[in-house]
Amino acid sequence: MQDIEKKASGDIKEYQNKELIKLLLYLEENSIFYRDHFVKNRINIHEIKSIHDIAKIPVTTKDDLQARNWDFLCVEKTKVVEYCCTSGTMGTPVTIALTEKDMERLAYNEYLSFLCTGGSDSDIYHLMLSLDRQFMAGIAYYAGARKLGAGIIRGGPGNFPMQLDTIERLSPNVLISVPSFIIQLINYANEKNVDLNATSVKKIICIGENIRNEDFSLNALGDRIVKNWKVELFSTYASTEQQTAFTECSNGNGGHHHEELMLFEILDENNNPLPSGEYGELAITTLGVQGMPLLRYKTGDICAYYDQPCSCGRTSSRISPVKGRKQQLIKYNGTTLYPQSVFNVLNQIEYIQDYVVSIYKNDIGTDEMVINIAMPDSVKMHDNKIKQVLQSRLRVTPKIKYIALAEIISMQMSDGKRKASKLIDSR
């Protein structure tokens, strides 16, 4: 592998063309699924000469991966050293099997991501996320920090007293966490009169949730963090299937694409590639993956990309914050919206302690939405204000249910989830 993110676009494309041809040959020889896929769709891989020809190949979907999970495996199972699985938020979880080479690639990916954030071997990373339960992100960040030569604290999720004690004793300068957990940590610190700005923490790498609006400004969640904690925030986007992350640099203008590790496209409803700046569904093609490579795999995530060089010196493309997931689109009372737009409004209301948005089909087959909210008893009189804000921002007023914070947390972690989910989609 080579770091090509600062090379001329022509050099990058030449490298990617070669890697794509290698991938197609590898898939035809080793992947049961893709061999069938090529035959079924009459694809002659030798006619694919460059990345511009990739649109000739039909897409792969989540349904394919769920239905034929092990037909994607390209190696003997004796070569698999790590099994990871998706969270299952979009249906049945799928397993992604990694070889030793894939683990090295995963570490390299996060090494590049840490470099994007200005990371170095003098950093101490406090990992406030799970390293177990087949969660790829945990091992990826751990392996990347080790490759960087940085210090690592495996703090895990939850347990506010322990997290603050660890920060005080071991002085990490970078946290890696879900941003809504950081909000809860801030609230706890305020209750205990802990001055977070007096701690060693200078950066937070945010995973799993958006912290930016479509124009790259901080959204309500990101804004609430920096108003209480004078830190630099970095947004990331990744998924288990792609085994690759998009991570911001200090300019905060989108997640940088690691060009040597993956190809990506933004597709319209007919699976045609869209130009820079237009929103569509992200499809990825992994490069250098040995165990379970993917070709034109539709992630279900809606975003845009930008191809102007960044002032950080990287010439790689950048992707926008994810606008939403295609399958999670809500049609409610004549309005179409993504759950993320609901989250953005709720995150602006500071006296809301936490929430879960529930979506289900009613008796006549249309979408219903209930917002479960935890908030102090002293401020429940603001119920009308919440409804007014929702109506003005979303043009709809969902049903609101007030429940205890402990119940909200239980809902977020239901069914043995390894990370909190603010959406329960029962449709």
Coordinates of C-alpha atoms in Angstrom, one line a residue, residues 77-342:
K77 CA -12.2 -20.3 6.7
T78 CA -8.8 -21.3 8.1
K79 CA -7.5 -18.0 6.8
V80 CA -10.1 -16.0 8.8
V81 CA -8.6 -14.4 11.9
E82 CA -11.5 -12.1 13.0
Y83 CA -15.2 -12.2 12.6
C84 CA -17.1 -8.9 12.8
C85 CA -20.8 -8.2 12.3
T86 CA -23.0 -5.3 11.4
S87 CA -25.2 -3.8 14.1
G88 CA -28.5 -5.1 12.5
T89 CA -30.2 -1.7 12.5
M90 CA -31.2 -2.3 8.9
G91 CA -32.4 -5.9 9.2
T92 CA -30.6 -9.2 9.9
P93 CA -26.9 -8.6 10.9
V94 CA -24.3 -9.9 8.5
T95 CA -20.9 -11.2 9.3
I96 CA -17.7 -9.8 7.8
A97 CA -14.8 -12.1 7.9
L98 CA -11.2 -10.7 8.0
T99 CA -7.9 -12.3 7.2
E100 CA -4.6 -11.2 8.7
K101 CA -4.0 -9.0 5.6
D102 CA -7.4 -7.4 6.2
M103 CA -6.6 -6.6 9.8
E104 CA -3.4 -4.9 8.6
R105 CA -5.4 -3.0 6.1
L106 CA -7.9 -2.0 8.8
A107 CA -5.1 -0.7 11.0
Y108 CA -3.6 1.3 8.0
N109 CA -7.0 2.8 7.3
E110 CA -7.3 4.2 10.8
Y111 CA -3.7 5.2 10.8
L112 CA -4.5 7.4 7.8
S113 CA -7.6 8.6 9.6
F114 CA -5.6 9.7 12.6
L115 CA -3.2 11.5 10.4
C116 CA -6.1 13.4 9.0
T117 CA -6.9 14.7 12.5
G118 CA -3.3 15.7 13.1
G119 CA -2.5 12.6 15.1
S120 CA 1.0 11.6 16.1
D121 CA 2.8 9.1 18.3
S122 CA 2.8 11.7 21.2
D123 CA -1.1 11.4 21.4
I124 CA -2.9 9.4 24.0
Y125 CA -6.2 8.1 22.7
H126 CA -9.0 7.3 25.2
L127 CA -11.4 4.8 23.5
M128 CA -14.9 5.3 24.9
L129 CA -16.3 2.5 22.8
S130 CA -16.7 -1.3 22.8
L131 CA -13.8 -3.5 21.8
D132 CA -15.9 -6.7 22.0
R133 CA -19.2 -8.1 20.7
Q134 CA -17.9 -8.4 17.1
F135 CA -17.7 -4.6 16.8
M136 CA -15.3 -3.6 14.0
A137 CA -14.9 0.1 15.0
G138 CA -13.3 -0.8 18.3
I139 CA -10.6 -3.0 17.0
A140 CA -10.0 -0.6 14.0
Y141 CA -9.3 2.4 16.3
Y142 CA -7.2 0.3 18.6
A143 CA -5.1 -1.1 15.7
G144 CA -4.8 2.3 14.0
A145 CA -3.5 4.0 17.2
R146 CA -1.0 1.2 17.7
K147 CA 0.3 1.6 14.1
L148 CA 0.6 5.3 14.8
G149 CA 2.7 4.5 17.9
A150 CA 0.3 6.5 20.2
G151 CA -0.8 5.7 23.7
I152 CA -4.1 3.9 24.1
I153 CA -6.7 3.7 26.9
R154 CA -9.4 1.1 26.5
G155 CA -12.0 2.9 28.5
G156 CA -15.1 1.2 26.9
P157 CA -18.5 2.8 26.9
G158 CA -20.6 4.1 29.8
N159 CA -19.6 4.6 33.5
F160 CA -19.2 8.4 33.8
P161 CA -17.3 8.3 37.1
M162 CA -14.7 5.9 35.7
Q163 CA -14.3 7.9 32.5
L164 CA -13.7 11.2 34.4
D165 CA -11.3 9.4 36.8
T166 CA -9.4 8.0 33.8
I167 CA -9.1 11.4 32.2
E168 CA -7.8 12.8 35.4
R169 CA -5.3 10.0 36.1
L170 CA -3.9 9.2 32.6
S171 CA -4.3 12.6 30.8
P172 CA -5.5 11.5 27.4
N173 CA -5.6 14.4 24.9
V174 CA -7.9 12.7 22.4
L175 CA -11.3 11.0 23.0
I176 CA -13.0 8.6 20.6
S177 CA -16.7 8.4 21.3
V178 CA -20.3 8.6 20.2
P179 CA -21.1 12.4 20.5
S180 CA -24.4 11.8 22.4
F181 CA -22.4 10.0 25.1
I182 CA -20.1 13.1 25.3
I183 CA -23.2 15.2 26.0
Q184 CA -24.1 12.9 28.8
L185 CA -20.6 13.0 30.2
I186 CA -20.7 16.8 30.1
N187 CA -24.0 16.8 32.0
Y188 CA -22.5 14.4 34.6
A189 CA -19.4 16.6 35.0
N190 CA -21.5 19.7 35.5
E191 CA -23.5 17.9 38.2
K192 CA -20.2 17.0 40.0
N193 CA -18.7 20.5 39.4
V194 CA -15.9 19.1 37.3
D195 CA -14.3 21.6 35.0
L196 CA -13.8 19.7 31.7
N197 CA -11.9 22.6 30.2
A198 CA -9.2 22.1 32.8
T199 CA -8.6 18.5 31.7
S200 CA -6.0 17.3 29.2
V201 CA -8.6 16.6 26.5
K202 CA -8.1 18.7 23.4
K203 CA -9.8 16.7 20.6
I204 CA -12.8 14.4 20.2
I205 CA -13.1 12.1 17.3
C206 CA -16.9 11.5 16.9
I207 CA -18.3 8.2 15.6
G208 CA -21.7 6.9 14.9
E209 CA -23.6 10.2 14.8
N210 CA -23.6 13.3 12.7
I211 CA -22.1 16.4 14.3
R212 CA -22.4 18.6 11.2
N213 CA -25.1 20.1 9.0
E214 CA -25.1 19.7 5.2
D215 CA -23.1 23.0 4.9
F216 CA -20.5 21.5 7.3
S217 CA -21.3 23.8 10.1
L218 CA -21.7 22.2 13.5
N219 CA -25.2 20.9 14.1
A220 CA -27.0 21.1 17.4
L221 CA -25.2 18.1 18.8
G222 CA -21.8 19.3 17.9
D223 CA -22.6 22.8 19.0
R224 CA -23.7 21.7 22.4
I225 CA -20.4 19.9 22.9
V226 CA -18.1 22.8 22.0
K227 CA -20.2 25.3 24.0
N228 CA -19.4 23.3 27.1
W229 CA -16.0 21.8 26.3
K230 CA -13.4 23.8 24.4
V231 CA -12.2 20.9 22.2
E232 CA -11.7 20.4 18.5
L233 CA -14.3 18.0 17.0
F234 CA -13.7 15.6 14.1
S235 CA -16.5 13.9 12.3
T236 CA -16.2 10.3 10.9
Y237 CA -18.2 8.0 8.7
A238 CA -17.7 4.3 8.3
S239 CA -19.5 0.9 8.1
T240 CA -18.5 -2.6 8.9
E241 CA -19.0 -3.8 5.3
Q242 CA -16.7 -1.2 3.8
Q243 CA -13.9 -1.8 6.3
T244 CA -12.8 1.8 5.6
A245 CA -13.5 5.2 7.2
F246 CA -14.0 8.7 5.9
T247 CA -12.5 11.1 8.5
E248 CA -12.3 14.9 8.6
C249 CA -9.2 17.0 8.7
S250 CA -9.0 20.2 10.8
N251 CA -10.8 22.1 8.1
G252 CA -14.0 20.2 8.8
N253 CA -15.2 20.2 5.2
G254 CA -16.1 16.5 4.8
G255 CA -14.6 13.1 5.5
H256 CA -11.5 12.4 3.4
H257 CA -11.6 9.4 1.1
H258 CA -8.7 7.0 1.4
E259 CA -8.3 6.5 -2.4
E260 CA -6.0 3.5 -2.2
L261 CA -8.5 1.5 0.0
M262 CA -11.8 2.1 -1.7
L263 CA -13.7 3.4 -4.7
F264 CA -17.1 5.1 -4.1
E265 CA -20.0 6.4 -6.1
I266 CA -23.0 8.5 -5.3
L267 CA -25.9 6.9 -7.2
D268 CA -29.4 8.2 -8.3
E269 CA -32.6 6.1 -8.1
N270 CA -31.5 4.3 -11.3
N271 CA -28.0 3.5 -10.0
N272 CA -26.4 6.0 -12.3
P273 CA -23.4 8.0 -10.8
L274 CA -24.2 11.5 -9.8
P275 CA -21.7 14.5 -10.1
S276 CA -20.0 16.3 -7.2
G277 CA -22.4 18.1 -4.9
E278 CA -25.6 16.1 -5.7
Y279 CA -27.1 13.9 -3.0
G280 CA -27.7 10.2 -3.7
E281 CA -27.0 6.7 -2.3
L282 CA -23.4 5.9 -1.4
A283 CA -22.0 2.7 -3.1
I284 CA -18.6 1.4 -2.3
T285 CA -16.0 -0.9 -3.9
T286 CA -13.3 -2.1 -1.6
L287 CA -9.7 -2.3 -2.7
G288 CA -7.2 -4.6 -1.1
V289 CA -9.7 -6.6 0.9
Q290 CA -8.9 -10.3 0.9
G291 CA -11.7 -12.0 3.0
M292 CA -15.0 -10.4 1.8
P293 CA -14.4 -7.7 -0.9
L294 CA -17.4 -5.9 -2.1
L295 CA -18.1 -4.5 -5.6
R296 CA -20.6 -1.5 -6.1
Y297 CA -22.2 -2.3 -2.8
K298 CA -25.0 0.1 -1.9
T299 CA -24.8 1.2 1.7
G300 CA -28.2 2.7 2.0
D301 CA -26.7 6.0 3.2
I302 CA -27.7 9.3 1.4
C303 CA -24.9 11.8 1.0
A304 CA -22.9 13.9 -1.5
Y305 CA -19.3 14.2 -2.4
Y306 CA -16.9 17.1 -3.3
D307 CA -13.8 16.7 -5.4
Q308 CA -12.1 20.1 -4.9
P309 CA -8.6 19.7 -3.3
C310 CA -8.6 20.5 0.4
S311 CA -6.3 23.2 1.8
C312 CA -4.8 20.5 4.1
G313 CA -2.9 19.3 1.0
R314 CA -5.0 16.2 0.3
T315 CA -6.4 15.9 -3.3
S316 CA -8.8 13.1 -2.3
S317 CA -12.5 13.5 -2.6
R318 CA -14.6 14.2 0.5
I319 CA -18.1 13.1 1.5
S320 CA -20.7 15.2 3.2
P321 CA -22.4 14.3 6.5
V322 CA -24.9 11.5 5.9
K323 CA -28.3 13.0 5.3
G324 CA -30.1 9.8 6.2
R325 CA -30.6 6.2 5.4
K326 CA -32.7 5.4 2.4
Q327 CA -34.7 2.7 4.1
Q328 CA -35.4 4.9 7.1
L329 CA -37.2 7.6 5.1
I330 CA -40.4 8.6 7.0
K331 CA -43.6 9.7 5.3
Y332 CA -45.6 11.3 8.1
N333 CA -48.7 13.4 7.8
G334 CA -47.9 14.4 4.2
T335 CA -44.2 15.3 4.9
T336 CA -41.2 13.2 3.9
L337 CA -38.2 13.4 6.3
Y338 CA -35.3 11.4 7.6
P339 CA -34.8 10.6 11.3
Q340 CA -31.6 12.6 11.3
S341 CA -33.7 15.8 10.8
V342 CA -35.8 14.9 13.9

